[in-house]
Coordinates of C-alpha atoms in Angstrom, one line a residue:
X11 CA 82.6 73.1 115.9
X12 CA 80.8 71.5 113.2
X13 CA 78.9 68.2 114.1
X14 CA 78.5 65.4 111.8
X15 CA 76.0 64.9 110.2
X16 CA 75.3 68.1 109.8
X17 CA 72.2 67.1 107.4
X18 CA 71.1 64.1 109.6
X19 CA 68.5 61.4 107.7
X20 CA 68.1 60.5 103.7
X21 CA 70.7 63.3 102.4
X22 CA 73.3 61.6 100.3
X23 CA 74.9 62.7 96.8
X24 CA 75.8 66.7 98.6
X25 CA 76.6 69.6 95.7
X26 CA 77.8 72.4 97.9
X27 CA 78.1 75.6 96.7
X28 CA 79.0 79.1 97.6
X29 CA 78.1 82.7 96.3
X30 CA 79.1 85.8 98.3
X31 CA 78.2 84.8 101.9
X32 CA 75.7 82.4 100.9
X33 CA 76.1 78.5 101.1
X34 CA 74.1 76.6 99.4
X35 CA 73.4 72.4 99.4
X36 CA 71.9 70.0 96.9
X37 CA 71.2 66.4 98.1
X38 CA 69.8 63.7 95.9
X39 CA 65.4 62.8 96.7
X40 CA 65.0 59.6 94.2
X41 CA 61.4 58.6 94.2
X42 CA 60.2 61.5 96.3
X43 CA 58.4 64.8 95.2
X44 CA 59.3 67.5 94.9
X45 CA 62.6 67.0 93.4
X46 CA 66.1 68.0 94.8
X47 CA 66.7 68.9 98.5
X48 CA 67.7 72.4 99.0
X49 CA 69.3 73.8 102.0
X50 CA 71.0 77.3 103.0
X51 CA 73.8 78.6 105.4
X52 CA 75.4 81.3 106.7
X53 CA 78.6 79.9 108.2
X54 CA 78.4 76.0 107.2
X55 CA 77.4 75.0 110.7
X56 CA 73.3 75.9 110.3
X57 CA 71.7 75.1 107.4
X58 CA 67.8 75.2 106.8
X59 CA 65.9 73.7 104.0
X60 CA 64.7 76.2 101.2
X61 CA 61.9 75.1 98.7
X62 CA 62.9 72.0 96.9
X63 CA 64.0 72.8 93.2
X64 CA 62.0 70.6 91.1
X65 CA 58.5 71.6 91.7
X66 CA 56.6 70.5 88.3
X67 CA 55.7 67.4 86.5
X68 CA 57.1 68.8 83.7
X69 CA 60.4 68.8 85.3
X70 CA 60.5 66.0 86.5
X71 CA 57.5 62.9 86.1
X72 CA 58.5 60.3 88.7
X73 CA 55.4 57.9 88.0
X74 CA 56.9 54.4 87.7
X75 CA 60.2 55.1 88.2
X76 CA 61.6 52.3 90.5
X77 CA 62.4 52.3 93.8
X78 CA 65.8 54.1 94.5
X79 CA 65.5 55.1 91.1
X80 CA 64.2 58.8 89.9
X81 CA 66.7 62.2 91.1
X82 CA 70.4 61.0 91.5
X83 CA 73.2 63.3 92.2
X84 CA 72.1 66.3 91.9
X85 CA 75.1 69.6 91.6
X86 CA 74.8 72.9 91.6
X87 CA 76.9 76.0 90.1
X88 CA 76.5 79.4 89.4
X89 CA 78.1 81.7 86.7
X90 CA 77.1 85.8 85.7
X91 CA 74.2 85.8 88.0
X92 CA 72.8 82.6 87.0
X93 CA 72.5 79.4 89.2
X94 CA 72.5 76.0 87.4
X95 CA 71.2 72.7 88.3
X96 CA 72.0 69.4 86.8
X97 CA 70.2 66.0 87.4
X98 CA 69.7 62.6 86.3
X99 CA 66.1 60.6 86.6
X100 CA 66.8 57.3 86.2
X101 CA 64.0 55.1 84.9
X102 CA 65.6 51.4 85.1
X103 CA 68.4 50.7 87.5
X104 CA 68.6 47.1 87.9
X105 CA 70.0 44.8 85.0
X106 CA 72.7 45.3 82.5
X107 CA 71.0 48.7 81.6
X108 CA 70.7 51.8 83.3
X109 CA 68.1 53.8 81.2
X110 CA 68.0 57.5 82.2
X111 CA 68.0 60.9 81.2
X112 CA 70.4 64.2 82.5
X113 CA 68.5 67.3 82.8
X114 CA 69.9 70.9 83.1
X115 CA 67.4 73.8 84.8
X116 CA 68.2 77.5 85.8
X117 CA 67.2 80.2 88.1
X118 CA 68.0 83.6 89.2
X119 CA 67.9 82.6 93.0
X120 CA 68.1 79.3 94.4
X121 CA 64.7 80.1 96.1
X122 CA 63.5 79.2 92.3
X123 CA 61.5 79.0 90.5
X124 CA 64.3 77.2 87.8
X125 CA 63.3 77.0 84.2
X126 CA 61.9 74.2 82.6
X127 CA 64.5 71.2 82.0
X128 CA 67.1 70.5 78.9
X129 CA 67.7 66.8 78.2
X130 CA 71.3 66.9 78.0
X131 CA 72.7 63.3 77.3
X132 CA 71.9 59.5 78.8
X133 CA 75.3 58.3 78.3
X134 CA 75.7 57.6 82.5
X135 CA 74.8 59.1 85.8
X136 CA 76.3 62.0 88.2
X137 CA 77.0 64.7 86.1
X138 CA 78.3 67.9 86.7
X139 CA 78.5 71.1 84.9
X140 CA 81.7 73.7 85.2
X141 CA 82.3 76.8 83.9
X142 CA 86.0 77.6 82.8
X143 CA 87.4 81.4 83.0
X144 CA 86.7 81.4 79.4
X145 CA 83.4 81.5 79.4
X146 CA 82.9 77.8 77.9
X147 CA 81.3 75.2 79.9
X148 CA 82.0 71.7 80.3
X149 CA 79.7 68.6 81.0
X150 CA 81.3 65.6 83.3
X151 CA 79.3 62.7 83.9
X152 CA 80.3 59.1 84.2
X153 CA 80.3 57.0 81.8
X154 CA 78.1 53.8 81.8
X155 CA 78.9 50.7 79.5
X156 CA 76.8 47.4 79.2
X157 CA 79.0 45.4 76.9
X158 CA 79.9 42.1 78.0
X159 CA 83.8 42.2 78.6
X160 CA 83.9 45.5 79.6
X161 CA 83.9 47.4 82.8
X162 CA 80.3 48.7 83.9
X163 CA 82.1 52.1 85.4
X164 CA 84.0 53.2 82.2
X165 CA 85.4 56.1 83.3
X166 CA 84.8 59.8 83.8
X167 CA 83.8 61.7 79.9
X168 CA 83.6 65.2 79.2
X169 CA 81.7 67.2 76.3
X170 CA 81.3 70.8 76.5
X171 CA 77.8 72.7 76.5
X172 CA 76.6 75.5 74.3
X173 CA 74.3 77.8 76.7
X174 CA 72.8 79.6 73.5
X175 CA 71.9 76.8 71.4
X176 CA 71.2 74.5 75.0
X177 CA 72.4 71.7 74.1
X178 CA 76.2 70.0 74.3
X179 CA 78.2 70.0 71.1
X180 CA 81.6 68.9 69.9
X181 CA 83.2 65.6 70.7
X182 CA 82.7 63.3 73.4
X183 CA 86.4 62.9 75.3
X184 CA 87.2 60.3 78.5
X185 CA 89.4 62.4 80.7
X186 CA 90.0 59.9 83.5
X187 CA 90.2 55.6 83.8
X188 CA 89.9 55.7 87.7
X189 CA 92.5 53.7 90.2
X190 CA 92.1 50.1 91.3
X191 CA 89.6 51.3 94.2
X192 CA 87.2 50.7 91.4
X193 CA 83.8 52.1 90.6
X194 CA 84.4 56.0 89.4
X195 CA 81.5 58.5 89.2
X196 CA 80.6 61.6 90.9
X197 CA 82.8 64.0 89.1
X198 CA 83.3 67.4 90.6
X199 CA 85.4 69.8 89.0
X200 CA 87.4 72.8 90.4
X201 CA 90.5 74.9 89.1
X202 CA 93.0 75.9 91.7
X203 CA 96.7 77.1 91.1
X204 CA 96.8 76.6 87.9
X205 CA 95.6 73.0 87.9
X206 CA 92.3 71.5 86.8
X207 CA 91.2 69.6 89.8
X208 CA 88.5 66.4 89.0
X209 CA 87.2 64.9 92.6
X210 CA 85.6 61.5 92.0
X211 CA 84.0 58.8 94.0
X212 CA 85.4 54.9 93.9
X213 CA 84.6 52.0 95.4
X214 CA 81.1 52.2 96.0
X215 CA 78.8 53.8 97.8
X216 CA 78.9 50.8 100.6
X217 CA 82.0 50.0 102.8
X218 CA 84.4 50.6 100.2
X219 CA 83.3 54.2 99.2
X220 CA 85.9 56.9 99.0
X221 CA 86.6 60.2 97.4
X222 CA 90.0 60.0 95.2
X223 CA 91.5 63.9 93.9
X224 CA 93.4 63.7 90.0
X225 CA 94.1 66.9 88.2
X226 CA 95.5 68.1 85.1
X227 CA 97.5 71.7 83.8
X228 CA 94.3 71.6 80.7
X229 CA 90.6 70.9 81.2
X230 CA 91.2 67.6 78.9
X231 CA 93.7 66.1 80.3
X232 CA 95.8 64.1 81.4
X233 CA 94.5 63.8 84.6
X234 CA 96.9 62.6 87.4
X235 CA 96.2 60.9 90.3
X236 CA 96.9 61.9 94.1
X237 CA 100.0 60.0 94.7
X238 CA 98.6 59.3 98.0
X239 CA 94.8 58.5 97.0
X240 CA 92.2 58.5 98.5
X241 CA 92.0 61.7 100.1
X242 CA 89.3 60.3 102.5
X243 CA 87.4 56.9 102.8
X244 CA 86.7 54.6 105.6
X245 CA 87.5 51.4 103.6
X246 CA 89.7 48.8 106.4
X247 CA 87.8 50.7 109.5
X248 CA 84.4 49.0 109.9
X249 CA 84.1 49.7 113.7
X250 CA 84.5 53.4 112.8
X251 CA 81.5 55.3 113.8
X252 CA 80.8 57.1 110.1
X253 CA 80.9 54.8 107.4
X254 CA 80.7 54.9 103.7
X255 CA 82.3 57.9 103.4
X256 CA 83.2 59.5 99.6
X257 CA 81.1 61.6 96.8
X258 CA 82.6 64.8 98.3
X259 CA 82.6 67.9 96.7
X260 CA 84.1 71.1 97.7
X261 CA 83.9 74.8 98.4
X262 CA 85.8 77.3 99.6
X263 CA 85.2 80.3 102.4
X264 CA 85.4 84.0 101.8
X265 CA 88.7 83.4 103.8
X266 CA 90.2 80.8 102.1
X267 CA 89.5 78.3 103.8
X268 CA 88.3 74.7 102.5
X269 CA 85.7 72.1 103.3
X270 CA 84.4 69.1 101.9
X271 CA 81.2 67.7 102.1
X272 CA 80.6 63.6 101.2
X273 CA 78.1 60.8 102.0
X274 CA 78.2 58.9 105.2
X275 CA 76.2 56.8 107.0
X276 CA 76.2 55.6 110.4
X277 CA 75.0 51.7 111.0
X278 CA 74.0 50.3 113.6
X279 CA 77.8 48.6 115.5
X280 CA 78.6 45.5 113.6
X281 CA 75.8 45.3 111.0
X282 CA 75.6 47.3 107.6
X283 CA 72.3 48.5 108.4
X284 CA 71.4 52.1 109.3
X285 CA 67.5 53.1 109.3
X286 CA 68.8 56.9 108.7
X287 CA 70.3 56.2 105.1
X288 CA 73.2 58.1 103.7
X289 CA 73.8 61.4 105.2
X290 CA 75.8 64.7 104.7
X291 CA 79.1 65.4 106.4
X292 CA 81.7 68.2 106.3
X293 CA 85.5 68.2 106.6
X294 CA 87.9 70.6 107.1
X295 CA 90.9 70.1 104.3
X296 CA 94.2 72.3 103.2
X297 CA 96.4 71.8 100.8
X298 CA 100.1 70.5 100.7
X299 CA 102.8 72.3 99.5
X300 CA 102.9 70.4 96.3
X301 CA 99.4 71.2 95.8
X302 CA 97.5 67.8 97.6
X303 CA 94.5 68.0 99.6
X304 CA 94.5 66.4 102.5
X305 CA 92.1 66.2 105.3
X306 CA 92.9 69.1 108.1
X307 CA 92.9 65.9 110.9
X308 CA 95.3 63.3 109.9
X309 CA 94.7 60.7 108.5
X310 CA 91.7 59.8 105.7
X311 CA 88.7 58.7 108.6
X312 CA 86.5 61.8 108.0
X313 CA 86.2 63.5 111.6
X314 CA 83.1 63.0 114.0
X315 CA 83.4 66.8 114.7
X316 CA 85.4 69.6 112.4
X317 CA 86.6 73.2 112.7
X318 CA 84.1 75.8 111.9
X319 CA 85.2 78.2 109.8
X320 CA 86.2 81.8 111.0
X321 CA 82.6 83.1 110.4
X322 CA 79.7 84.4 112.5
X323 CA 78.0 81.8 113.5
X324 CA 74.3 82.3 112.2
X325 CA 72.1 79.7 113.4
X326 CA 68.7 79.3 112.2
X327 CA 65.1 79.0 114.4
X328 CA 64.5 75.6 115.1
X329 CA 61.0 73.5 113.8
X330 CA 58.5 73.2 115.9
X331 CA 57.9 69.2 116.5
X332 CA 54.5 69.6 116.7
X333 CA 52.5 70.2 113.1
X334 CA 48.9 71.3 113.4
X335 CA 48.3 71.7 109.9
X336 CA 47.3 75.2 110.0
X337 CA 49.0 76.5 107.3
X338 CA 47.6 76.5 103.9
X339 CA 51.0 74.5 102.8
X340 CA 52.4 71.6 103.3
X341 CA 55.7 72.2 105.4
X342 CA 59.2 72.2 103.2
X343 CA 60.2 69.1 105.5
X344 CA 57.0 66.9 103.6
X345 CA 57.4 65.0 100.5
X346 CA 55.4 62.4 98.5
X347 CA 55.9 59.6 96.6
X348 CA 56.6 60.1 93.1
X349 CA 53.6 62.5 92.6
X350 CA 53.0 66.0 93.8
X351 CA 50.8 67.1 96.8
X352 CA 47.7 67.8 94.7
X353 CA 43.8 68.9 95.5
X354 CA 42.5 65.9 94.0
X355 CA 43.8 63.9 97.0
X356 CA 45.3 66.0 99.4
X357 CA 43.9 69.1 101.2
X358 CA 44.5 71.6 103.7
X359 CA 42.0 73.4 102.9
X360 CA 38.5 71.1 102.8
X361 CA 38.7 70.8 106.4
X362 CA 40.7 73.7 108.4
X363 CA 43.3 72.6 111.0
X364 CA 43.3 69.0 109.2
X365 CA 45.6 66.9 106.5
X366 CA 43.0 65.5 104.8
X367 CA 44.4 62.0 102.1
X368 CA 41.9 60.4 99.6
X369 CA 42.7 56.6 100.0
X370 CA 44.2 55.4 96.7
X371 CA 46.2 53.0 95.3
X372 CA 48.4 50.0 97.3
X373 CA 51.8 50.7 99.6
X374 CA 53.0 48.5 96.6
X375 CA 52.3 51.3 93.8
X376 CA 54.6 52.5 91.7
X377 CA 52.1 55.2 90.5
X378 CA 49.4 57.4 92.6
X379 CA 49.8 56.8 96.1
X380 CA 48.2 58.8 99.0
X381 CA 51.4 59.4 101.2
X382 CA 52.6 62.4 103.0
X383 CA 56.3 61.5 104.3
X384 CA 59.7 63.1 106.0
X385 CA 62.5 62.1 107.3
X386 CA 64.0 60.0 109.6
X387 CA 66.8 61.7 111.4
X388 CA 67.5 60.5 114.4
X389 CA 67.6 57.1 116.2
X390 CA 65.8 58.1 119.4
X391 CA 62.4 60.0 118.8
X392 CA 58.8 59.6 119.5
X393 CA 56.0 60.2 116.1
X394 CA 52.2 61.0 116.7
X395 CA 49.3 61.4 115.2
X396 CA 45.4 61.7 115.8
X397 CA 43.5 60.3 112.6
X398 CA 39.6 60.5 111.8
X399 CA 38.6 57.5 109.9
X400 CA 35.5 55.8 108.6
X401 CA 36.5 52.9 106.8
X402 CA 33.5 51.0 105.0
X403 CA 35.3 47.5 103.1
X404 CA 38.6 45.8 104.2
X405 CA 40.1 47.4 100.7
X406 CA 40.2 51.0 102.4
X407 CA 42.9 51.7 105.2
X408 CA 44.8 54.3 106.7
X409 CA 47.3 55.2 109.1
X410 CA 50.6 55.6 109.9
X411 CA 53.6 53.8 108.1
X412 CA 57.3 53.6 108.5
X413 CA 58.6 52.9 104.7
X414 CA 61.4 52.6 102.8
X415 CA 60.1 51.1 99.7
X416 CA 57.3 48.5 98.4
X417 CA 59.1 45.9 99.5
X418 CA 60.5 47.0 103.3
X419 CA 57.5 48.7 105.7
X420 CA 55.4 48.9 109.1
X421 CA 52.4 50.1 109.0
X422 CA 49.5 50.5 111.4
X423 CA 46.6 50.9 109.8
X424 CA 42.9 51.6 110.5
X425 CA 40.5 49.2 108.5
X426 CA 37.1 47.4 108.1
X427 CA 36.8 43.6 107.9
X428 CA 33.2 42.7 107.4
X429 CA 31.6 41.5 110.4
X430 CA 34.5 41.7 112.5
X431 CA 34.3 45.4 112.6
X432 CA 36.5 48.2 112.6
X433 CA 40.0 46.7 113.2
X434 CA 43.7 48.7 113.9
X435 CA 46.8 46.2 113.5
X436 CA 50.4 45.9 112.0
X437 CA 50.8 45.3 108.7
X438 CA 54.6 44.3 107.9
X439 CA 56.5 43.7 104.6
X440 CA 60.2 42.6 104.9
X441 CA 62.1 41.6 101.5
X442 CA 58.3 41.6 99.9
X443 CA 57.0 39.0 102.4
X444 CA 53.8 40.2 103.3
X445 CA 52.0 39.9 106.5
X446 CA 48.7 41.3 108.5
X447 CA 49.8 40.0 112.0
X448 CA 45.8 38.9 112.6
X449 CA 46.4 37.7 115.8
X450 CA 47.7 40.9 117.1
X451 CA 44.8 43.3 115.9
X452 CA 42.7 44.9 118.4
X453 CA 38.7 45.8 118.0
X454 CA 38.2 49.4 117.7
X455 CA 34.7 49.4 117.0
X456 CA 33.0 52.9 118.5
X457 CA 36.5 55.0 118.7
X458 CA 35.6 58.4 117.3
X459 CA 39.1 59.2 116.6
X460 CA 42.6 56.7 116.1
X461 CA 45.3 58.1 118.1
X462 CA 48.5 56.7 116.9
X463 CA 52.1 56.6 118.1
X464 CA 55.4 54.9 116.9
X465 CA 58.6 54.9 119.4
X466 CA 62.1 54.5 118.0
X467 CA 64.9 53.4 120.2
X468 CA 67.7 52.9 118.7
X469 CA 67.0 49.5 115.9
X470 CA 63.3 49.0 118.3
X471 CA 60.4 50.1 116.4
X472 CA 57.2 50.0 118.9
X473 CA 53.4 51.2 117.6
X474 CA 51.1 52.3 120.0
X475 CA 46.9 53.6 119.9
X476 CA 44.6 55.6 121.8
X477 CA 41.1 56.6 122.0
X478 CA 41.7 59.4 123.3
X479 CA 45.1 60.4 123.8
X480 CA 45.8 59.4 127.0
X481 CA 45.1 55.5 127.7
X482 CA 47.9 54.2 125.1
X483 CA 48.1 50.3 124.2
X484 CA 51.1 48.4 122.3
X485 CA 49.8 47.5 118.9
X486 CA 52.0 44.4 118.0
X487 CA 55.5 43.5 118.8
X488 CA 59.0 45.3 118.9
X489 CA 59.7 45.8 115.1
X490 CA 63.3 45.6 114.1
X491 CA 64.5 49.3 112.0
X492 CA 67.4 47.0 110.6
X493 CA 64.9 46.1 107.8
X494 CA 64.5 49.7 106.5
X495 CA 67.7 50.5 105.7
X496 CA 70.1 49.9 102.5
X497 CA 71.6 46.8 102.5
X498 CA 69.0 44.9 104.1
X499 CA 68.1 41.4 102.6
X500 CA 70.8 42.5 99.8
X501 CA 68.7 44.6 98.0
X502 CA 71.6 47.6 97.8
X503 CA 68.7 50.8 97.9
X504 CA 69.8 54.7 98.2
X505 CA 67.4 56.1 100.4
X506 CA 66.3 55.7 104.0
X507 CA 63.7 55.9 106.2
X508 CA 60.3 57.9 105.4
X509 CA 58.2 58.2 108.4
X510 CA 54.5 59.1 106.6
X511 CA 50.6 59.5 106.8
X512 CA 48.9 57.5 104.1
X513 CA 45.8 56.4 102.9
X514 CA 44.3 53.5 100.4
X515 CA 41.5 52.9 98.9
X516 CA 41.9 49.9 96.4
X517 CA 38.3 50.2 95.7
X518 CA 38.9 53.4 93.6
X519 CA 36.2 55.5 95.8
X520 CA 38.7 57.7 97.2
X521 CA 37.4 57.2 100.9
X522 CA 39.1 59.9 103.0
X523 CA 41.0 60.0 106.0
X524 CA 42.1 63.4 108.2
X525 CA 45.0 63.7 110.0
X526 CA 44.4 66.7 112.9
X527 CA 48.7 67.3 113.7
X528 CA 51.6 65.3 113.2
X529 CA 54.1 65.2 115.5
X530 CA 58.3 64.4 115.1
X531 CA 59.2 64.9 118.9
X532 CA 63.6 64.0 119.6
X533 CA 64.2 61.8 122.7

């Protein structure tokens, strides 16, 4: 069977893909770097993350980009040997405007390295590039429209792309208006039977979400809609235990079998609120006899656990929970915020066996901060660290941090504060509201090393320290996850939970702290 999610944590926006026995996964990575989530299988069950795609600055430059803003919706194809990526960096998302760029890069294997980018278009988000039997190619994206009096989704467009002058040419055509779900985007496009199939996601990508199948007998249209639309959603079952289900695309097996992949997330029961973020999920479908998909259980509530396909089931070796930082890279299951892991302020190499982070700018920077982050995947897990610190002025810190953006975090953190000596405690933000939680800071005056441990039960959040790895102390109170998630305090974010080791040094003296192992342990 397949279990869902089968790409647990921050891994919404799936592109799935398929060449010979190969599956392949794109998921969207916003603010973090490297760009574009890349994962492999062998039977749709496994998967294990390859190198991310977007590697360079000159790729993609995510410094100032806003917070849920930067990689959205990444898809991939492939066509004569060739693999194509497509992917939007938005630079403003809030307000009437929605300023951003699509990008198109290539690569012989989707182990990279892919070419440097083509700016395609900035007309709207989500697009997606298909090759006809023909040979032409086609650019879908959604359209965006900030006219007073008009719809803000304004439907699905279409231009088509010419790979030897790269760059799209010809006229600009609107193939699909959407139903009365609302909110279209996230076009995928397939051809099957003789029919031009066009996927989208409506409604949102909160409770509402849902994937809705239209198709056509020519590439331009008209499109008609599945009489009995959506084809999935969980819209009218909040109690259900995946939510937000829709932006699925799909591939079929070497048997002919098909599968969908889509968003979903999976809050905590009654609230909105899930720490994890969207996730990835995969369905088994067929088709009707007049040509329909339909999920393969009945009903459109996407199924807790699906069907495997008739393949040999290939699972991959599972990562050790325990880093050591012993290798001269940083592991693919690392990111950092906005900027890429560079010498100047992150090494493996200056001190063997440790992470070491030059402090730099605020938890509150859009720009050059010192973080080292991944995932948060599961609701029941136990983090650790061991730190060496020296801090000399309260404006240097370090430690480790639970974040979701500038405005949502937990951090404990080791500082200086004048004569009150070296001092560990809890910084919080929630909805920007800042606080140090004085009263709850300990003295840690003489430690020769910070030994530092977060516990996640469920929506609990508990810090702990230690001298010396064995006599462990509470550092603050129970911390509620609730606040890292989406839709907390309204503020309607795409990402999730980054667990990460971080350093600052407001000062500008890039004081350094180094991090001997980090540890992701499941409970």
């Amino acid at each position: 069977m397949i279990n869902n999610p089968i790409l647990p944590g921050f891994n919404p926006d799936a592109s799935i893909l398929r060449v010979g026995n190969d599956y392949y996964i794109a998921t969207s990575t916003f603010e973090w770097f490297p760009g574009v989530q890349l994962y492999h299988s062998k039977d749709l069950a496994n998967w294990e993350l390859i190198p991310h795609a977007l590697q360079r600055t000159s790729q993609v430059d995510l410094r100032g980009n806003p917070s849920s803003g930067g990689i959205w919706a990444p898809a991939i194809s492939y066509d004569n040997g060739i693999y194509y990526l497509i992917y939007t960096d938005v630079k403003a998302r809030k307000g009437v405007y929605k300023d951003l760029y699509n990008y198109l890069v290539t690569a012989d294997n989707m182990h990279g390295p892919w070419s440097e980018p083509v700016m395609l278009n900035g007309s709207g988000f989500d697009p997606y590039l298909f090759h006809d039997d023909d040979g032409t190619k086609w650019l879908l994206n959604m359209q965006w429209d900030f006219r007073d009096g008009h719809r803000r989704f304004g439907g699905i467009v279409m231009q088509q792309y010419d790979p030897k002058e790269r760059r799209l040419a010809g006229p600009v055509k609107k193939i699909y208006e959407g139903t009365d779900l609302g909110v279209t985007e996230g076009p995928q496009l397939f051809k099957r039977g003789g029919y031009y199939y066009l996927l989208v996601a409506e409604g949102g990508t909160g409770i509402n979400h849902a994937a809705t199948l239209a198709r056509s007998s020519t590439i331009d249209g008209p499109y008609v809609t599945d009489p009995a639309y959506p084809v999935m959603t969980t819209r009218g079952a909040p109690d259900y235990p995946l939510q937000n289900a829709g932006h699925g695309m799909l591939v079929e097996t070497q048997k002919g079998e098909w599968y969908m992949c889509h968003i979903c997330s999976r809050p905590f029961p009654g609230t909105k609120l899930n720490p994890l973020g969207r996730e990835t999920s995969l369905q088994r479908c067929v088709w009707t006899e007049d040509g329909w998909l339909r999920l393969a259980r009945e009903g459109r509530l996407p199924a807790l656990t699906a069907p495997a396909p008739d393949l040999e089931p290939q699972p991959f070796p599972e990562r050790p929970a325990k880093d050591d930082f012993d290798a001269p890279a940083l592991g693919l299951q690392y990111q950092t915020l906005r900027v890429p892991a560079e010498e100047s302020w992150l090494s493996l190499r200056e001190r063997p066996g440790f992470l070491r982070l030059r402090g730099r700018e605020s938890l509150h920077s859009l720009h050059r901060q010192s973080m080292v982050a991944r995932r948060l995947q599961h609701f029941n897990c136990t983090v650790e660290t061991r730190m060496e610190y020296e801090p000399e002025h309260f404006m240097q810190m370090a430690g480790l941090v639970f974040y979701y953006d500038e405005q949502d975090y937990f951090y404990v953190r080791v500082t200086r504060d004048g004569d009150n000596g070296v001092r560990l405690g809890v910084i919080t933000s929630i909805s920007g509201k800042y606080s140090e939680n004085r009263d709850r800071e300990i003295s840690v005056d003489g430690w020769s090393a910070y030994y530092l441990r977060a516990v996640v039960r469920e929506r609990a959040l508990q810090f702990y320290a230690s001298p010396d790895g064995e006599r462990w102390q509470a550092i603050g109170g129970e911390l509620d996850m609730g606040v890292l998630s989406d839709e907390h305090g309204g503020k309607l974010g795409f990402t999730g939970t980054m667990i990460g080791l971080c350093a600052q040094d407001i000062n500008g003296t890039k004081k350094h702290a180094d991090f001997d192992y980090f540890t992701y342990k499941i409970d």
